[in-house]
Short mmCIF file of C-alpha atoms in Angstrom, two decimals:
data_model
loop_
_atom_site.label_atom_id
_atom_site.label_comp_id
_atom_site.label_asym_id
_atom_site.label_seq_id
_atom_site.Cartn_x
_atom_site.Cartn_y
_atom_site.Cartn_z
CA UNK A 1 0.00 0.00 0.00
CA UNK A 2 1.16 3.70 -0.69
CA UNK A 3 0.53 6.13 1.63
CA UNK A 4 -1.37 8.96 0.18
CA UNK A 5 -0.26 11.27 2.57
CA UNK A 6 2.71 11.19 5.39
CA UNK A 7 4.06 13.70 7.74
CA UNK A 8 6.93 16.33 6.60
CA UNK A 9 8.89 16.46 9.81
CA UNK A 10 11.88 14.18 9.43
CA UNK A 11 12.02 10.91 11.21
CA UNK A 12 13.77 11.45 14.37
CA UNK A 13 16.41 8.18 13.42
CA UNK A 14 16.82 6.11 10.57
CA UNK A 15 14.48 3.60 10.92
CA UNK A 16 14.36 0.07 10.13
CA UNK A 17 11.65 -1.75 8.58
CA UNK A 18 10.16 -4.92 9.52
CA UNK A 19 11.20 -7.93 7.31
CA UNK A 20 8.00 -9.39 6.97
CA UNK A 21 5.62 -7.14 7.97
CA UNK A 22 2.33 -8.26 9.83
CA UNK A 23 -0.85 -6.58 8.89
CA UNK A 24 -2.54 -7.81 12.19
CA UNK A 25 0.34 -6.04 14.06
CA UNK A 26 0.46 -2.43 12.25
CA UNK A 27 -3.86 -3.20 12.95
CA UNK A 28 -3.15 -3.61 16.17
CA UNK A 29 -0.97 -0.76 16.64
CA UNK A 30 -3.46 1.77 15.00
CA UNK A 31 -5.97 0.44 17.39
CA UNK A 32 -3.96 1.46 19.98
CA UNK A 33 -3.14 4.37 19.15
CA UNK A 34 -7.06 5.00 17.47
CA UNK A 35 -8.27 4.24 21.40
CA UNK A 36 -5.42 6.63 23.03
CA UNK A 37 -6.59 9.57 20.89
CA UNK A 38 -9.74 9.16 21.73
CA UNK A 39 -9.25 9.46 25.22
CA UNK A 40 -6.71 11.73 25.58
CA UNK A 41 -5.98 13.53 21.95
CA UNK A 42 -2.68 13.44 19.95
CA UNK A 43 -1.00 15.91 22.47
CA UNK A 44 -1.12 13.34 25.39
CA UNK A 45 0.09 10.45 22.53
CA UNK A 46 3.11 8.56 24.15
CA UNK A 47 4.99 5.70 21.92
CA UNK A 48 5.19 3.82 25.29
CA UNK A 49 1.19 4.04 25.95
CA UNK A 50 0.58 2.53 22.21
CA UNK A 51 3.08 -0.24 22.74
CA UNK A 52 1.54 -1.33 26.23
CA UNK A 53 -2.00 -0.80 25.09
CA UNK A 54 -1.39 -3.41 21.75
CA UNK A 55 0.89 -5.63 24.08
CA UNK A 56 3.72 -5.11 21.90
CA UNK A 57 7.62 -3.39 22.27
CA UNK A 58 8.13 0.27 21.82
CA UNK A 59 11.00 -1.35 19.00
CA UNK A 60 7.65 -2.73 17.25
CA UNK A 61 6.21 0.52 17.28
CA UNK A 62 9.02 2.03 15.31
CA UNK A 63 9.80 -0.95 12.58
CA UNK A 64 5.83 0.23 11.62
CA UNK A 65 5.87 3.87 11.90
CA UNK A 66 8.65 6.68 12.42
CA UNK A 67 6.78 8.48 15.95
CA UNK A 68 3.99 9.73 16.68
CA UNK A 69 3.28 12.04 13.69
CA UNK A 70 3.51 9.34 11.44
CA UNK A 71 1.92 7.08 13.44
CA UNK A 72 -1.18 9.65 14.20
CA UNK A 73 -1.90 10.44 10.39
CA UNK A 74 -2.09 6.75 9.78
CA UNK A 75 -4.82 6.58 11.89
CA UNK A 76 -6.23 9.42 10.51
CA UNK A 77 -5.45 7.58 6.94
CA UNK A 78 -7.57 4.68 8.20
CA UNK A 79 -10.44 6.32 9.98
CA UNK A 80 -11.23 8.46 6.54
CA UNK A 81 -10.96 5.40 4.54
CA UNK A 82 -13.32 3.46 6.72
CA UNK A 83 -16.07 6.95 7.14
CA UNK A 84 -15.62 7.21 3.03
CA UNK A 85 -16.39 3.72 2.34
CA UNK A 86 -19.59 3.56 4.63
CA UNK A 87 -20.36 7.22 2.99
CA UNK A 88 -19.82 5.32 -0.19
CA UNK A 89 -22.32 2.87 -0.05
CA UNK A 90 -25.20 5.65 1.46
CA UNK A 91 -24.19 8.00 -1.96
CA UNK A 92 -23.94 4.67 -3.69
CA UNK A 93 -27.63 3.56 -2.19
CA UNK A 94 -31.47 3.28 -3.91
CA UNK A 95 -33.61 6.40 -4.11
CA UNK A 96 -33.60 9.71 -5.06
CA UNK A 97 -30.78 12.18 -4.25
CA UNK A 98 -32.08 13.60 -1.17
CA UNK A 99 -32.67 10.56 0.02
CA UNK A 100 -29.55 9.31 -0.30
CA UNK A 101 -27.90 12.63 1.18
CA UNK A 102 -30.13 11.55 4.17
CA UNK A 103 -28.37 8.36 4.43
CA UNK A 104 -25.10 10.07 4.52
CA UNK A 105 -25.85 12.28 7.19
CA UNK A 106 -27.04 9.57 8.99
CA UNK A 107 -23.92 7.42 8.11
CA UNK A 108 -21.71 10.91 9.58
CA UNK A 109 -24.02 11.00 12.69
CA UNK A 110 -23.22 7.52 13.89
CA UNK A 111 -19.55 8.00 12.89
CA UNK A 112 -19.57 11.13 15.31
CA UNK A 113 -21.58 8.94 18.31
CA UNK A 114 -19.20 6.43 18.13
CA UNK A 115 -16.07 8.43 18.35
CA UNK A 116 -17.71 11.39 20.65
CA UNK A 117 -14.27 12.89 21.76
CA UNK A 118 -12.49 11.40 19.12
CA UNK A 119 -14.02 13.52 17.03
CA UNK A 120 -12.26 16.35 18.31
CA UNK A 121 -9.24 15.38 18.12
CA UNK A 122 -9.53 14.14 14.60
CA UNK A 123 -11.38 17.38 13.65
CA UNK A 124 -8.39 19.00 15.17
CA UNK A 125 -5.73 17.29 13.43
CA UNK A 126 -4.61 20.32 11.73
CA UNK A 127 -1.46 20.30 14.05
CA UNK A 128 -0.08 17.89 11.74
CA UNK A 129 1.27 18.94 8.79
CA UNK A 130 1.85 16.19 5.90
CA UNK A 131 2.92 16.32 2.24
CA UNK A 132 -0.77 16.40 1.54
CA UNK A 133 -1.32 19.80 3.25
CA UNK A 134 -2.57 19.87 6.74
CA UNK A 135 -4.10 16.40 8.29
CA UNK A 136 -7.65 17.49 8.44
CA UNK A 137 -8.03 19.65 5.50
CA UNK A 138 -6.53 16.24 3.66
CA UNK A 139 -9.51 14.63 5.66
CA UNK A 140 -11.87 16.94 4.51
CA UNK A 141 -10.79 17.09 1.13
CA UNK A 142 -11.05 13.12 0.43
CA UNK A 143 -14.79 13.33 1.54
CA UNK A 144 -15.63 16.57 -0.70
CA UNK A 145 -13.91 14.67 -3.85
CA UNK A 146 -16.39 11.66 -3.06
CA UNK A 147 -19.34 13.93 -2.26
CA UNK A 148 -18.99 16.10 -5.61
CA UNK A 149 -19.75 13.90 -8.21
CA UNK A 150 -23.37 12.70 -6.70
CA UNK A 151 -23.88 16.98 -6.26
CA UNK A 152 -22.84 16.91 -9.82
CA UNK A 153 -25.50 14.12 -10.84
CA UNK A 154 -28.26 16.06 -9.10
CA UNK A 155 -27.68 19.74 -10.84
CA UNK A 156 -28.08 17.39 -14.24
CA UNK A 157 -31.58 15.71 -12.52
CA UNK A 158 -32.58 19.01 -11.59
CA UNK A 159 -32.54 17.87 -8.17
CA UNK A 160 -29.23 20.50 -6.66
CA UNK A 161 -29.07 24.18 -7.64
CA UNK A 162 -26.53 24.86 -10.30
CA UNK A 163 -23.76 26.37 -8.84
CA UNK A 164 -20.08 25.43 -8.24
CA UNK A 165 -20.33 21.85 -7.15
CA UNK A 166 -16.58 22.39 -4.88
CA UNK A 167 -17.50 24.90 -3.59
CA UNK A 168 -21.03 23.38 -2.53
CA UNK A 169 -19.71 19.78 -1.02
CA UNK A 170 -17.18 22.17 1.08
CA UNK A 171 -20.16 23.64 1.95
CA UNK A 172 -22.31 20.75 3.08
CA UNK A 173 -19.19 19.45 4.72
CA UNK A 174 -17.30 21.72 6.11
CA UNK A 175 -21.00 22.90 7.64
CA UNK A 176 -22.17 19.19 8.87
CA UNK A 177 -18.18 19.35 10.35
CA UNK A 178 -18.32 22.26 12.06
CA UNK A 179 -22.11 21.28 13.55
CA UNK A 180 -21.09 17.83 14.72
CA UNK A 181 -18.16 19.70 16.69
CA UNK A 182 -20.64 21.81 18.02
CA UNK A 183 -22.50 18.85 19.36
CA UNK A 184 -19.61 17.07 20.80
CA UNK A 185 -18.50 19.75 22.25
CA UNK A 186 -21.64 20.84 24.14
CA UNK A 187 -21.66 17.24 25.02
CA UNK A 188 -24.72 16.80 22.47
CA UNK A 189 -27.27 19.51 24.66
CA UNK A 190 -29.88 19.11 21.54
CA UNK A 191 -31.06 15.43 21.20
CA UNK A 192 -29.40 13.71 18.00
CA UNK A 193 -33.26 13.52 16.22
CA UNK A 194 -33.32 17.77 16.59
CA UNK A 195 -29.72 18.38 16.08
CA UNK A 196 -30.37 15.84 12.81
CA UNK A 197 -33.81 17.64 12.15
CA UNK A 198 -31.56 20.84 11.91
CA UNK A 199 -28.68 19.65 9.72
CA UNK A 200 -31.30 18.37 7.20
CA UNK A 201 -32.82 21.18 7.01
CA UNK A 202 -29.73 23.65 6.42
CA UNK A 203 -28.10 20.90 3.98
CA UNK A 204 -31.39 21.40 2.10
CA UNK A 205 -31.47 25.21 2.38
CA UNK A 206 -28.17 24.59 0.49
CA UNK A 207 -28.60 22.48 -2.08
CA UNK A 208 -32.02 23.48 -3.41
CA UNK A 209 -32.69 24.46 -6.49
CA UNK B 1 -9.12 45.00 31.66
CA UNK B 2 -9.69 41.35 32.99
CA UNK B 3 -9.18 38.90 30.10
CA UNK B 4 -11.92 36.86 29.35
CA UNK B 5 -9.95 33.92 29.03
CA UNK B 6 -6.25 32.46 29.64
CA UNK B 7 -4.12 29.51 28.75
CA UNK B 8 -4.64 26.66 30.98
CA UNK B 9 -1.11 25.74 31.26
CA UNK B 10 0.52 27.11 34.22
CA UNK B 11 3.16 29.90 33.56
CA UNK B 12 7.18 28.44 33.02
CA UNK B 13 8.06 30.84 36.00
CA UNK B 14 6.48 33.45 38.62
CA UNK B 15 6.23 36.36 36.89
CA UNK B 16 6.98 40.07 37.36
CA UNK B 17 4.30 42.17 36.54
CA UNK B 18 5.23 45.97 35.08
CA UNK B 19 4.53 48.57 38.25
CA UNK B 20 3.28 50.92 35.80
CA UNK B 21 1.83 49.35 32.52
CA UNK B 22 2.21 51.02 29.29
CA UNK B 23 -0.93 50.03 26.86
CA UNK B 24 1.32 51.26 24.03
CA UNK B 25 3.93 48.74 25.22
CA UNK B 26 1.14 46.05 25.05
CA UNK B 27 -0.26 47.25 21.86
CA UNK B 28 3.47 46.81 20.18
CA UNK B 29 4.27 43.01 21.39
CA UNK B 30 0.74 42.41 20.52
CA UNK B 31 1.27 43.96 17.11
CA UNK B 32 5.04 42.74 16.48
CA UNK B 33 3.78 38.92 17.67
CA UNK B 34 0.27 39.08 15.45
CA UNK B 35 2.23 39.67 12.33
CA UNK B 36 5.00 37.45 13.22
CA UNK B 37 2.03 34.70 13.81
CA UNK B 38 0.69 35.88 10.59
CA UNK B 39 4.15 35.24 8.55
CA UNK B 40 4.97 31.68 10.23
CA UNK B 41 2.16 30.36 12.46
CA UNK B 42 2.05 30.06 16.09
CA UNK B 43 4.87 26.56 16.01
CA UNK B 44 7.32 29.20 14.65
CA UNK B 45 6.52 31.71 17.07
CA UNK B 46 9.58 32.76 19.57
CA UNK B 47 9.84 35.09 22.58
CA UNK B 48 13.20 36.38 20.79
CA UNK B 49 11.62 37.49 17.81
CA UNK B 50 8.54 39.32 19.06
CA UNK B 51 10.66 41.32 21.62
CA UNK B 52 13.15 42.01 18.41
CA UNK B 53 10.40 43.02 16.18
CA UNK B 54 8.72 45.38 18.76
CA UNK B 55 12.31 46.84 19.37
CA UNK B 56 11.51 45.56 23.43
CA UNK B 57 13.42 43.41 25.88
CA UNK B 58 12.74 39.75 26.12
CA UNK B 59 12.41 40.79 29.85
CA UNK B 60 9.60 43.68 28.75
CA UNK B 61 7.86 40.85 26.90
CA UNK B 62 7.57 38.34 30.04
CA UNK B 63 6.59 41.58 32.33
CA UNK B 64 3.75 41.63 30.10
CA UNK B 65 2.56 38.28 28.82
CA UNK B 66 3.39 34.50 30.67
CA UNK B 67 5.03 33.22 27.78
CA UNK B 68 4.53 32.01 24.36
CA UNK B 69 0.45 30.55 24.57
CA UNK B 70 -0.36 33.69 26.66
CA UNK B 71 0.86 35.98 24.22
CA UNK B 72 -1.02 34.01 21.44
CA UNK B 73 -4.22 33.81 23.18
CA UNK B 74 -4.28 37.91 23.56
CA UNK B 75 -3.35 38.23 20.27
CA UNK B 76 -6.42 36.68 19.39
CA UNK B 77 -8.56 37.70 22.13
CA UNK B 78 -7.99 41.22 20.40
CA UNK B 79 -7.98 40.32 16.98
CA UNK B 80 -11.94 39.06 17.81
CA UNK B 81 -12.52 42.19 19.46
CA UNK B 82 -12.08 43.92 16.38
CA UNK B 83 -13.89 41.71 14.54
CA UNK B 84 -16.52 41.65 16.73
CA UNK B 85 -17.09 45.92 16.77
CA UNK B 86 -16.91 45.71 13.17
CA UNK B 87 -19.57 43.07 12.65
CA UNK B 88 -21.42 44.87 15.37
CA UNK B 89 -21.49 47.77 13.19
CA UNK B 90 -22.97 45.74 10.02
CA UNK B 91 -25.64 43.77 12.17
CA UNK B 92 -26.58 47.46 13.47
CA UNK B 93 -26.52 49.35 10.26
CA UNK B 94 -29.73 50.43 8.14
CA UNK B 95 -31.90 48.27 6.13
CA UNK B 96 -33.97 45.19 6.30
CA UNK B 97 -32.09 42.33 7.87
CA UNK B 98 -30.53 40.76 4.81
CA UNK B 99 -29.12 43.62 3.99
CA UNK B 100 -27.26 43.73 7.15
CA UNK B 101 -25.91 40.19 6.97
CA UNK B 102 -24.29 41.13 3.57
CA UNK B 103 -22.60 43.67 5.42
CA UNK B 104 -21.46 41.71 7.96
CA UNK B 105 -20.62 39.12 5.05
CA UNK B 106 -18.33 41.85 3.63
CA UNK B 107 -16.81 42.64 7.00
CA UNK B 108 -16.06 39.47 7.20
CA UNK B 109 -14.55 38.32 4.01
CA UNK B 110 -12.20 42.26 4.24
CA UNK B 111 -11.12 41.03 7.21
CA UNK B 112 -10.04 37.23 5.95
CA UNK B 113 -8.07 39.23 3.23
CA UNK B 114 -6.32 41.04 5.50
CA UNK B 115 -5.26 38.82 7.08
CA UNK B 116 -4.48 35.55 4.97
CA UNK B 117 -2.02 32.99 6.32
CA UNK B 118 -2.70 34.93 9.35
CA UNK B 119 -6.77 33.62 9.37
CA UNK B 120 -5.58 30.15 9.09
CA UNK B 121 -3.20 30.21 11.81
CA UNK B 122 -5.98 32.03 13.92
CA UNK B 123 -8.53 29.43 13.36
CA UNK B 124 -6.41 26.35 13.83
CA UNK B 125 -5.72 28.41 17.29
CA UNK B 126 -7.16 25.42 19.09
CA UNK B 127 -4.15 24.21 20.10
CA UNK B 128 -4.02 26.48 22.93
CA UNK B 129 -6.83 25.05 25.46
CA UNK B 130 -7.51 28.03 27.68
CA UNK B 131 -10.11 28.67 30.54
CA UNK B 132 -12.50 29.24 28.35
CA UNK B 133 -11.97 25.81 26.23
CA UNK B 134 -10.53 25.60 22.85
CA UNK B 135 -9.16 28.98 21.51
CA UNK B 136 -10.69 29.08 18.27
CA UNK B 137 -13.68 27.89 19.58
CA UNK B 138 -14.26 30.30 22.06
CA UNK B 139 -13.50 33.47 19.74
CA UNK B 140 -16.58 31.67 17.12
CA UNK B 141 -18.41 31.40 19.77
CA UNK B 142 -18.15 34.43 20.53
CA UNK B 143 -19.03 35.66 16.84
CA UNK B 144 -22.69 33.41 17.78
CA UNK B 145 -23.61 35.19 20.45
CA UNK B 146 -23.57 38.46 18.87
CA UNK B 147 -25.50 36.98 16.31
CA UNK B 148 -27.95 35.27 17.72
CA UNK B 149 -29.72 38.16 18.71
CA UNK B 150 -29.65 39.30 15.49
CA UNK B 151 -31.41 36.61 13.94
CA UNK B 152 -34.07 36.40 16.73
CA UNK B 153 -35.32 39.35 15.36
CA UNK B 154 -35.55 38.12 12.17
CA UNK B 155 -37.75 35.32 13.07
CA UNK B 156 -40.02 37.71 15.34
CA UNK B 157 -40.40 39.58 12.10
CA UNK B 158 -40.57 36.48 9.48
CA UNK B 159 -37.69 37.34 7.89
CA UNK B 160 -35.64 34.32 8.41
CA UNK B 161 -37.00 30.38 9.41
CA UNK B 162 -37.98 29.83 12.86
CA UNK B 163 -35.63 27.14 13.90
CA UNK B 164 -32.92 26.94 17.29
CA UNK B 165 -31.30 30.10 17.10
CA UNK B 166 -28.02 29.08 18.59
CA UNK B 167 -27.55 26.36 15.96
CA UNK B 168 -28.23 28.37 13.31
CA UNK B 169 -25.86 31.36 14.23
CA UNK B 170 -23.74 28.94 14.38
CA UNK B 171 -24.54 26.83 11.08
CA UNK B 172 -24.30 30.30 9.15
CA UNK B 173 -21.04 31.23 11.16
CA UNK B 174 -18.82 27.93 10.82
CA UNK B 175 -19.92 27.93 7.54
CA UNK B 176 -18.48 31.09 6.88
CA UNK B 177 -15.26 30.10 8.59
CA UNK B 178 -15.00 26.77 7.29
CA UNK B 179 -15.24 28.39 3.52
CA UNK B 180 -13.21 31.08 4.28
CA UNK B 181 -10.54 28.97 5.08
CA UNK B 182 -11.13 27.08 1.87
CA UNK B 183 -10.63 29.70 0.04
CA UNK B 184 -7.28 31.02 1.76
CA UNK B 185 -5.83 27.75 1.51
CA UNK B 186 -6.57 27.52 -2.28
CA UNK B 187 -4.80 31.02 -2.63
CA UNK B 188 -8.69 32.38 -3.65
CA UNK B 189 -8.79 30.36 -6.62
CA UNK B 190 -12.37 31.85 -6.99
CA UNK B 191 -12.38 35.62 -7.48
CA UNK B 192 -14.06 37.25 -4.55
CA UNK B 193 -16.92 38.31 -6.44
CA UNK B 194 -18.10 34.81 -7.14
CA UNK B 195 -16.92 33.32 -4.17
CA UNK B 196 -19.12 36.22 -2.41
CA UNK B 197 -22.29 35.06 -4.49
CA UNK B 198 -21.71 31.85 -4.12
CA UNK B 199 -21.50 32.36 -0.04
CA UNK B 200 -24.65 34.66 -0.23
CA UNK B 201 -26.85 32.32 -1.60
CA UNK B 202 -25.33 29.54 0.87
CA UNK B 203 -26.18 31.61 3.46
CA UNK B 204 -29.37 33.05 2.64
CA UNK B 205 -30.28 28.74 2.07
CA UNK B 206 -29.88 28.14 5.72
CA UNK B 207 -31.83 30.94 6.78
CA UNK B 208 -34.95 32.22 4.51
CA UNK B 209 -38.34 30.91 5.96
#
């Protein structure tokens, strides 16, 4: 696998590389790491935490990953490939458009539940700065390239206003971002069917012919 | 002045406060470190080189500020300040309501040109936790609760949907942000005449009845 993205800092030693690497280990790694952020964010990350939590040596951690940068935006890597792919298949589902888009935000609402705190931290990734800009506007960016194309289907069904379709899925993205931080934050003071009730109806004010 | 807010992390050393403060000593480190932030970000921002660029002592600068965060968190506890008396000035202006949030659109997007780099750096700010919670999310929320008000009135007088007001200041103001920093980061790859309509309309979809 190539990375599509990795940190610009410098490793902090050469590093060696495992001979045979072990996809359950470099899983079980990221888990730890994935559970460690959620608790305490990347600035509280320690090398020796993820090693203890996945029951492995701090030398394991670094034949996978060069520190903590690297080993933070691969977590980052995973968790937007796993929120595209279940995005994917809502975009990807039966229906009209809007009906579809309400499967998405329903797909992003349970992504946000389950990380709660997490959330933060991954919202807040900015901190990390990679050859593919800044962590979280990489994040971003992956989802708006996804959510484009079905914006672009539904300006030709009549079904989306016409109008830039980048600008628009930064739009209904970086707005359903900034709204589920909002949520997590105030430790979710609207229940999720009003806070949801709310977000469909602004995503609609949006896209609306 | 008390400061609404301050960096959680306890100061490196117990400080000397200036016997006789000079707000035109204040102003200058503020000044000197606000464009330094704007140049390289707050991770490139040292002691040194705000005392050199306001011509001051590194000693003058720790009289006044605790140390690096604390001198970062005025910086943008003032830059909101302005921002918030010139928004006030739109949302108080003449004319039916939407012609006041156009206004304060305009306010808004003058002020994201002036600064640039310098708006990114501002709102990735939350790196600095501070009594008051996240930096950057404490100066938005700030921007909410001065608008809030305004948008009450609106619904009173059917001029914009009756819906949670909180969440929608804050749907139509992380919006804002969230596009404004798209656009930065793209080096305004839309002219700001288009990326003005374009934000208009946005805008003017989350909140017309």
């Amino acid at each position: 696998m190539t990375d599509p993205i990795r940190p610009v800092r410098p490793p902090a030693r050469k590093r060696k590389r495992p001979r045979n690497p072990s996809p359950e280990v470099r899983t079980r790694l990221l888990e730890a790491a994935s559970s460690l952020i959620d608790e305490g964010g990347i600035s509280r990350l320690r090398i020796d935490d993820v090693a203890e939590r996945a029951g492995l040596s701090v030398g394991t951690v670094y034949l996978y990953f060069e520190g903590k940068d690297d080993l933070f935006s691969h977590v980052v890597i995973e968790l937007t490939r796993v929120l595209r792919e279940r995005l994917r298949i809502a975009y990807e589902g039966e229906g009209p458009l809007l009906q579809r888009l309400v499967a998405a935000l329903d797909t992003y609402l349970d992504f946000v539940e389950e990380k709660r705190q997490g959330f933060l931290h991954f919202r807040d990734a900015g901190a990390v700065h990679t050859t593919g800009g800044r962590l979280s506007v990489w994040a971003l960016n992956q989802h708006v390239q996804d959510m484009r194309p079905v914006l672009e289907a539904g300006m030709e069904q009549g079904e989306v206003r016409r109008t830039d379709p980048e600008l628009l899925a930064q739009a209904c993205l970086g707005l359903l971002q900034h709204m589920a931080g909002v949520w997590i934050e105030t430790s979710r003071s609207w229940p999720r069917e009003e806070f949801r009730r709310f977000l469909l109806q602004a995503t609609y004010g949006l896209i609306r012919p």
